PDB file of C-alpha atoms in Angstrom:
ATOM      1  CA  MET A   1     -10.332  -5.477 -42.552  1.00 36.00           C
ATOM      2  CA  GLU A   2     -13.135  -6.691 -40.294  1.00 48.00           C
ATOM      3  CA  HIS A   3     -12.121  -9.911 -38.578  1.00 58.00           C
ATOM      4  CA  THR A   4     -14.757 -12.535 -37.820  1.00 71.00           C
ATOM      5  CA  PRO A   5     -17.791 -10.215 -37.821  1.00 75.00           C
ATOM      6  CA  LEU A   6     -20.737 -11.051 -35.597  1.00 83.00           C
ATOM      7  CA  ASP A   7     -23.950 -12.037 -37.290  1.00 79.00           C
ATOM      8  CA  GLY A   8     -27.379 -13.450 -36.582  1.00 82.00           C
ATOM      9  CA  LYS A   9     -27.705 -15.627 -33.521  1.00 85.00           C
ATOM     10  CA  ASN A  10     -24.100 -15.000 -32.468  1.00 91.00           C
ATOM     11  CA  GLN A  11     -24.823 -11.262 -32.362  1.00 94.00           C
ATOM     12  CA  VAL A  12     -27.808 -11.803 -30.072  1.00 93.00           C
ATOM     13  CA  ALA A  13     -25.826 -14.123 -27.794  1.00 95.00           C
ATOM     14  CA  ALA A  14     -22.839 -11.775 -27.655  1.00 96.00           C
ATOM     15  CA  GLU A  15     -25.026  -8.794 -26.772  1.00 96.00           C
ATOM     16  CA  GLN A  16     -26.745 -10.752 -24.017  1.00 96.00           C
ATOM     17  CA  ILE A  17     -23.495 -12.099 -22.515  1.00 97.00           C
ATOM     18  CA  PHE A  18     -21.232  -9.042 -22.850  1.00 97.00           C
ATOM     19  CA  GLY A  19     -23.744  -6.181 -22.767  1.00 96.00           C
ATOM     20  CA  GLY A  20     -22.012  -2.808 -22.906  1.00 97.00           C
ATOM     21  CA  ARG A  21     -18.614  -4.504 -22.926  1.00 97.00           C
ATOM     22  CA  LEU A  22     -19.202  -6.114 -26.326  1.00 97.00           C
ATOM     23  CA  PRO A  23     -16.698  -3.742 -28.027  1.00 96.00           C
ATOM     24  CA  LEU A  24     -14.012  -5.140 -25.694  1.00 97.00           C
ATOM     25  CA  ALA A  25     -14.976  -8.678 -26.682  1.00 97.00           C
ATOM     26  CA  GLN A  26     -14.750  -7.684 -30.351  1.00 96.00           C
ATOM     27  CA  ARG A  27     -11.254  -6.296 -29.801  1.00 97.00           C
ATOM     28  CA  TYR A  28     -10.262  -9.505 -28.055  1.00 97.00           C
ATOM     29  CA  VAL A  29     -11.512 -11.564 -31.004  1.00 97.00           C
ATOM     30  CA  LYS A  30      -9.487  -9.334 -33.328  1.00 96.00           C
ATOM     31  CA  HIS A  31      -6.376 -10.122 -31.257  1.00 97.00           C
ATOM     32  CA  LEU A  32      -7.160 -13.843 -31.527  1.00 97.00           C
ATOM     33  CA  ALA A  33      -7.622 -13.595 -35.294  1.00 96.00           C
ATOM     34  CA  THR A  34      -4.368 -11.684 -35.871  1.00 96.00           C
ATOM     35  CA  SER A  35      -1.518 -11.964 -33.360  1.00 97.00           C
ATOM     36  CA  GLY A  36      -3.138 -15.059 -31.816  1.00 97.00           C
ATOM     37  CA  ILE A  37      -2.745 -16.865 -35.147  1.00 95.00           C
ATOM     38  CA  GLU A  38       0.709 -15.414 -35.856  1.00 95.00           C
ATOM     39  CA  ARG A  39       2.050 -16.652 -32.520  1.00 95.00           C
ATOM     40  CA  GLY A  40       0.455 -20.056 -32.686  1.00 95.00           C
ATOM     41  CA  LEU A  41      -2.126 -19.663 -29.923  1.00 95.00           C
ATOM     42  CA  ILE A  42      -5.028 -20.365 -32.283  1.00 94.00           C
ATOM     43  CA  GLY A  43      -5.058 -22.421 -35.478  1.00 93.00           C
ATOM     44  CA  PRO A  44      -5.803 -20.494 -38.701  1.00 92.00           C
ATOM     45  CA  ARG A  45      -8.808 -22.717 -39.431  1.00 92.00           C
ATOM     46  CA  GLU A  46     -10.485 -21.493 -36.236  1.00 91.00           C
ATOM     47  CA  VAL A  47     -10.858 -17.898 -37.431  1.00 90.00           C
ATOM     48  CA  PRO A  48     -14.346 -18.260 -38.988  1.00 90.00           C
ATOM     49  CA  ARG A  49     -15.678 -19.851 -35.793  1.00 91.00           C
ATOM     50  CA  LEU A  50     -13.887 -17.849 -33.110  1.00 95.00           C
ATOM     51  CA  TRP A  51     -17.127 -16.405 -31.757  1.00 95.00           C
ATOM     52  CA  GLU A  52     -19.323 -19.504 -31.616  1.00 92.00           C
ATOM     53  CA  ARG A  53     -16.780 -22.227 -30.915  1.00 92.00           C
ATOM     54  CA  HIS A  54     -14.469 -20.358 -28.590  1.00 95.00           C
ATOM     55  CA  VAL A  55     -15.484 -16.977 -27.176  1.00 97.00           C
ATOM     56  CA  LEU A  56     -19.236 -17.430 -26.678  1.00 97.00           C
ATOM     57  CA  ASN A  57     -18.757 -21.088 -25.757  1.00 96.00           C
ATOM     58  CA  CYS A  58     -16.473 -19.953 -22.917  1.00 98.00           C
ATOM     59  CA  ALA A  59     -18.141 -16.724 -21.852  1.00 98.00           C
ATOM     60  CA  VAL A  60     -21.547 -18.315 -21.317  1.00 98.00           C
ATOM     61  CA  ILE A  61     -20.251 -20.153 -18.227  1.00 98.00           C
ATOM     62  CA  GLN A  62     -20.156 -16.806 -16.423  1.00 98.00           C
ATOM     63  CA  GLU A  63     -23.714 -17.490 -15.268  1.00 97.00           C
ATOM     64  CA  LEU A  64     -22.370 -20.293 -13.039  1.00 98.00           C
ATOM     65  CA  ILE A  65     -20.020 -17.976 -11.133  1.00 98.00           C
ATOM     66  CA  SER A  66     -21.055 -15.985  -8.061  1.00 98.00           C
ATOM     67  CA  GLU A  67     -20.766 -12.208  -7.834  1.00 98.00           C
ATOM     68  CA  GLY A  68     -17.267 -10.990  -6.911  1.00 98.00           C
ATOM     69  CA  ALA A  69     -15.653 -14.436  -7.027  1.00 98.00           C
ATOM     70  CA  SER A  70     -11.910 -15.010  -7.353  1.00 98.00           C
ATOM     71  CA  VAL A  71     -11.367 -17.188 -10.427  1.00 98.00           C
ATOM     72  CA  VAL A  72      -8.175 -18.999 -11.427  1.00 98.00           C
ATOM     73  CA  ASP A  73      -8.019 -20.133 -15.065  1.00 98.00           C
ATOM     74  CA  VAL A  74      -5.572 -23.029 -15.407  1.00 98.00           C
ATOM     75  CA  GLY A  75      -3.665 -23.466 -18.674  1.00 96.00           C
ATOM     76  CA  SER A  76      -5.164 -20.236 -19.951  1.00 96.00           C
ATOM     77  CA  GLY A  77      -3.414 -20.313 -23.344  1.00 96.00           C
ATOM     78  CA  ALA A  78      -5.255 -17.815 -25.525  1.00 97.00           C
ATOM     79  CA  GLY A  79      -7.375 -16.657 -22.573  1.00 98.00           C
ATOM     80  CA  LEU A  80     -10.104 -19.237 -23.012  1.00 98.00           C
ATOM     81  CA  PRO A  81     -12.128 -19.048 -20.849  1.00 98.00           C
ATOM     82  CA  GLY A  82     -10.241 -16.603 -18.580  1.00 98.00           C
ATOM     83  CA  LEU A  83     -10.267 -13.453 -20.715  1.00 98.00           C
ATOM     84  CA  CYS A  84     -13.829 -14.127 -21.885  1.00 98.00           C
ATOM     85  CA  LEU A  85     -14.946 -14.173 -18.240  1.00 98.00           C
ATOM     86  CA  ALA A  86     -12.909 -11.067 -17.386  1.00 98.00           C
ATOM     87  CA  ILE A  87     -14.586  -9.132 -20.203  1.00 98.00           C
ATOM     88  CA  ALA A  88     -18.108 -10.368 -19.458  1.00 98.00           C
ATOM     89  CA  ARG A  89     -17.795  -9.979 -15.686  1.00 98.00           C
ATOM     90  CA  PRO A  90     -15.767  -6.988 -14.430  1.00 98.00           C
ATOM     91  CA  ASP A  91     -16.843  -7.942 -10.878  1.00 98.00           C
ATOM     92  CA  LEU A  92     -14.711 -11.103 -11.003  1.00 98.00           C
ATOM     93  CA  LYS A  93     -11.050 -11.239 -10.032  1.00 98.00           C
ATOM     94  CA  LEU A  94      -9.234 -13.375 -12.615  1.00 98.00           C
ATOM     95  CA  THR A  95      -5.816 -15.019 -12.378  1.00 98.00           C
ATOM     96  CA  LEU A  96      -4.654 -16.627 -15.621  1.00 98.00           C
ATOM     97  CA  ILE A  97      -2.125 -19.410 -15.038  1.00 98.00           C
ATOM     98  CA  GLU A  98       0.012 -20.256 -18.069  1.00 97.00           C
ATOM     99  CA  PRO A  99       3.493 -21.855 -18.089  1.00 97.00           C
ATOM    100  CA  LEU A 100       4.658 -20.886 -21.604  1.00 96.00           C
ATOM    101  CA  GLU A 101       6.430 -17.534 -21.868  1.00 97.00           C
ATOM    102  CA  ARG A 102       5.231 -16.649 -25.367  1.00 96.00           C
ATOM    103  CA  ARG A 103       1.626 -17.189 -24.307  1.00 97.00           C
ATOM    104  CA  VAL A 104       2.130 -15.205 -21.095  1.00 98.00           C
ATOM    105  CA  ASN A 105       3.579 -12.316 -23.120  1.00 98.00           C
ATOM    106  CA  TRP A 106       0.606 -12.372 -25.494  1.00 98.00           C
ATOM    107  CA  LEU A 107      -1.905 -12.503 -22.631  1.00 98.00           C
ATOM    108  CA  ASN A 108      -0.236  -9.530 -20.932  1.00 98.00           C
ATOM    109  CA  GLU A 109      -0.332  -7.531 -24.172  1.00 98.00           C
ATOM    110  CA  VAL A 110      -4.038  -8.230 -24.655  1.00 98.00           C
ATOM    111  CA  VAL A 111      -4.883  -7.457 -21.020  1.00 98.00           C
ATOM    112  CA  GLU A 112      -3.055  -4.128 -21.311  1.00 98.00           C
ATOM    113  CA  ASP A 113      -4.662  -3.230 -24.641  1.00 98.00           C
ATOM    114  CA  LEU A 114      -8.161  -3.995 -23.344  1.00 98.00           C
ATOM    115  CA  GLY A 115      -7.519  -2.237 -20.029  1.00 98.00           C
ATOM    116  CA  LEU A 116      -8.679  -5.231 -18.001  1.00 98.00           C
ATOM    117  CA  GLU A 117      -7.925  -4.214 -14.432  1.00 97.00           C
ATOM    118  CA  ASN A 118      -9.463  -7.396 -12.995  1.00 97.00           C
ATOM    119  CA  VAL A 119      -6.855  -9.736 -14.537  1.00 98.00           C
ATOM    120  CA  THR A 120      -3.447 -10.972 -13.360  1.00 98.00           C
ATOM    121  CA  VAL A 121      -1.333 -13.218 -15.585  1.00 98.00           C
ATOM    122  CA  PHE A 122       0.767 -15.688 -13.593  1.00 97.00           C
ATOM    123  CA  ARG A 123       3.510 -17.657 -15.314  1.00 97.00           C
ATOM    124  CA  SER A 124       3.530 -21.043 -13.649  1.00 97.00           C
ATOM    125  CA  ARG A 125       2.523 -24.642 -13.918  1.00 95.00           C
ATOM    126  CA  ALA A 126      -0.732 -25.243 -12.073  1.00 95.00           C
ATOM    127  CA  GLU A 127       0.908 -27.577  -9.567  1.00 93.00           C
ATOM    128  CA  GLN A 128       3.421 -24.868  -8.597  1.00 95.00           C
ATOM    129  CA  ALA A 129       0.703 -22.250  -8.149  1.00 95.00           C
ATOM    130  CA  VAL A 130      -0.879 -24.000  -5.148  1.00 94.00           C
ATOM    131  CA  GLY A 131      -0.652 -21.619  -2.203  1.00 93.00           C
ATOM    132  CA  ALA A 132       0.422 -18.713  -4.414  1.00 94.00           C
ATOM    133  CA  VAL A 133      -3.037 -17.872  -5.777  1.00 94.00           C
ATOM    134  CA  GLU A 134      -6.492 -17.651  -4.217  1.00 89.00           C
ATOM    135  CA  ALA A 135      -9.566 -19.095  -5.850  1.00 97.00           C
ATOM    136  CA  ASP A 136     -13.253 -19.560  -5.162  1.00 98.00           C
ATOM    137  CA  VAL A 137     -13.524 -21.095  -8.626  1.00 98.00           C
ATOM    138  CA  VAL A 138     -10.986 -22.813 -10.888  1.00 98.00           C
ATOM    139  CA  THR A 139     -11.716 -23.023 -14.622  1.00 98.00           C
ATOM    140  CA  ALA A 140     -10.073 -25.159 -17.293  1.00 97.00           C
ATOM    141  CA  ARG A 141     -10.650 -25.835 -20.968  1.00 96.00           C
ATOM    142  CA  ALA A 142      -8.780 -28.284 -23.194  1.00 87.00           C
ATOM    143  CA  VAL A 143      -6.082 -28.866 -20.571  1.00 89.00           C
ATOM    144  CA  SER A 144      -6.322 -32.615 -19.956  1.00 91.00           C
ATOM    145  CA  ALA A 145      -8.730 -35.452 -19.272  1.00 93.00           C
ATOM    146  CA  LEU A 146     -10.675 -34.930 -16.049  1.00 96.00           C
ATOM    147  CA  VAL A 147      -8.919 -37.760 -14.200  1.00 95.00           C
ATOM    148  CA  GLY A 148      -5.618 -35.871 -14.529  1.00 95.00           C
ATOM    149  CA  LEU A 149      -7.115 -32.391 -14.402  1.00 96.00           C
ATOM    150  CA  VAL A 150      -8.433 -32.766 -10.853  1.00 97.00           C
ATOM    151  CA  ASP A 151      -4.878 -33.361  -9.576  1.00 95.00           C
ATOM    152  CA  ILE A 152      -3.655 -30.000 -10.897  1.00 95.00           C
ATOM    153  CA  THR A 153      -6.773 -27.936 -10.177  1.00 96.00           C
ATOM    154  CA  LEU A 154      -8.475 -29.074  -6.957  1.00 97.00           C
ATOM    155  CA  PRO A 155      -5.405 -28.421  -4.732  1.00 96.00           C
ATOM    156  CA  ILE A 156      -5.569 -24.737  -5.779  1.00 97.00           C
ATOM    157  CA  LEU A 157      -8.959 -24.501  -4.028  1.00 96.00           C
ATOM    158  CA  ARG A 158      -7.390 -25.502  -0.705  1.00 91.00           C
ATOM    159  CA  GLY A 159     -10.398 -27.472   0.451  1.00 91.00           C
ATOM    160  CA  THR A 160     -13.271 -25.213  -0.541  1.00 95.00           C
ATOM    161  CA  GLY A 161     -14.712 -23.964  -3.816  1.00 97.00           C
ATOM    162  CA  GLU A 162     -15.439 -25.467  -7.201  1.00 98.00           C
ATOM    163  CA  LEU A 163     -13.904 -26.543 -10.470  1.00 98.00           C
ATOM    164  CA  LEU A 164     -15.656 -25.678 -13.734  1.00 98.00           C
ATOM    165  CA  ALA A 165     -14.171 -27.842 -16.478  1.00 98.00           C
ATOM    166  CA  LEU A 166     -15.396 -27.188 -20.021  1.00 98.00           C
ATOM    167  CA  LYS A 167     -15.822 -30.562 -21.680  1.00 96.00           C
ATOM    168  CA  GLY A 168     -17.302 -32.223 -24.738  1.00 92.00           C
ATOM    169  CA  ARG A 169     -19.305 -35.340 -25.409  1.00 90.00           C
ATOM    170  CA  SER A 170     -17.048 -37.493 -23.237  1.00 93.00           C
ATOM    171  CA  ALA A 171     -18.002 -35.613 -20.039  1.00 96.00           C
ATOM    172  CA  ALA A 172     -20.047 -38.435 -18.461  1.00 96.00           C
ATOM    173  CA  GLU A 173     -17.367 -41.009 -19.219  1.00 96.00           C
ATOM    174  CA  GLU A 174     -14.670 -38.747 -17.764  1.00 96.00           C
ATOM    175  CA  VAL A 175     -16.649 -38.172 -14.567  1.00 97.00           C
ATOM    176  CA  ALA A 176     -17.169 -41.918 -14.159  1.00 96.00           C
ATOM    177  CA  LYS A 177     -13.418 -42.554 -14.501  1.00 96.00           C
ATOM    178  CA  THR A 178     -12.669 -39.877 -11.905  1.00 96.00           C
ATOM    179  CA  LYS A 179     -15.140 -40.973  -9.202  1.00 95.00           C
ATOM    180  CA  LYS A 180     -12.620 -42.710  -6.911  1.00 94.00           C
ATOM    181  CA  LYS A 181     -10.197 -39.821  -7.102  1.00 95.00           C
ATOM    182  CA  LEU A 182     -12.969 -37.317  -6.320  1.00 96.00           C
ATOM    183  CA  ASN A 183     -13.801 -39.292  -3.199  1.00 94.00           C
ATOM    184  CA  ARG A 184     -10.163 -39.005  -2.089  1.00 93.00           C
ATOM    185  CA  TYR A 185     -10.336 -35.224  -2.549  1.00 94.00           C
ATOM    186  CA  GLY A 186     -13.527 -35.079  -0.508  1.00 93.00           C
ATOM    187  CA  ALA A 187     -15.612 -33.683  -3.361  1.00 96.00           C
ATOM    188  CA  ARG A 188     -19.198 -33.042  -2.291  1.00 94.00           C
ATOM    189  CA  GLN A 189     -20.667 -33.170  -5.761  1.00 94.00           C
ATOM    190  CA  ALA A 190     -19.738 -33.770  -9.402  1.00 96.00           C
ATOM    191  CA  GLU A 191     -22.360 -32.826 -11.965  1.00 97.00           C
ATOM    192  CA  ILE A 192     -22.583 -32.275 -15.698  1.00 97.00           C
ATOM    193  CA  LEU A 193     -24.260 -29.013 -16.668  1.00 98.00           C
ATOM    194  CA  THR A 194     -25.391 -27.671 -20.024  1.00 97.00           C
ATOM    195  CA  VAL A 195     -25.073 -23.900 -20.329  1.00 97.00           C
ATOM    196  CA  GLY A 196     -26.342 -21.598 -23.067  1.00 96.00           C
ATOM    197  CA  GLU A 197     -29.302 -23.621 -24.291  1.00 95.00           C
ATOM    198  CA  GLY A 198     -31.525 -21.423 -26.421  1.00 92.00           C
ATOM    199  CA  LEU A 199     -28.709 -18.909 -26.755  1.00 94.00           C
ATOM    200  CA  LEU A 200     -25.995 -20.882 -28.552  1.00 94.00           C
ATOM    201  CA  ASP A 201     -26.401 -23.332 -31.427  1.00 91.00           C
ATOM    202  CA  GLU A 202     -24.115 -25.692 -29.516  1.00 93.00           C
ATOM    203  CA  PRO A 203     -24.556 -25.235 -25.756  1.00 96.00           C
ATOM    204  CA  THR A 204     -21.500 -25.600 -23.519  1.00 97.00           C
ATOM    205  CA  THR A 205     -20.970 -28.734 -21.448  1.00 97.00           C
ATOM    206  CA  VAL A 206     -19.425 -28.080 -18.040  1.00 98.00           C
ATOM    207  CA  VAL A 207     -18.351 -30.532 -15.370  1.00 98.00           C
ATOM    208  CA  ARG A 208     -18.775 -28.803 -12.005  1.00 98.00           C
ATOM    209  CA  ILE A 209     -16.965 -30.351  -9.056  1.00 98.00           C
ATOM    210  CA  GLN A 210     -17.671 -28.843  -5.642  1.00 97.00           C
ATOM    211  CA  LEU A 211     -15.462 -29.270  -2.584  1.00 96.00           C
TER     212      LEU A 211
END
C-alpha cells in the first residue's frame, strides 16, 4: 500500500527541497504513517496531510540554516523538524532532544533505517541538555508558547547562535509578550519570517531569535 503519495504542487516542492534524497523523505513519511500512528506520535487524521502540513512545512526552513551548522531540535517528538532537516541537509549535524523513551526509541529506529549518519538522538529534557550539546541553531515546533520556549532553548546556545521557532498566526503576539525576556537574554534581534512562499500552499512562519 502506498502511504500518502506525493502529488501536484507537493511533488514539486518535495523535489526542490529534498533533491536526490527524496526517496529517504518518502520512507520517513511511510514511518510516520505507520509506526508513527501506531505508537501515538502522530494522530491518524494527519495521514492525508503529512507532506504539506508537517514534512514540507518543516523542511523548508532549511534555507535559513548555514552550511555545516550544528542544529539541536528541542522536543523532537516525531522528528519534526529535526529529521526533515537531516534528510534535506546531510551537511548539518543534528541532535534531536526528546525526553519520552517511546519517542526516543522510535526516532532511533527511523534514523537507523534511513541510515542518517548526521543525527544523534539524545534522551533528555531541554533544560538538562544545556552544556551537554553544542548548537549553532536550536529549532522547535509545537513545544510551547514562545515566552516559555526561550527559557528552555536559548541557554543551549550558550550566548551565541539563533533559535528558529516554527509558529502559526499568533507569532507576532508571542514575540510581543516575550520582548522583556529577550532583553534579559541579550537577544540581538527577534524577527518573524515567512518561508516557502511560492513553493507551499501555506508558507511556514518562523520566529528567528538571534543572540
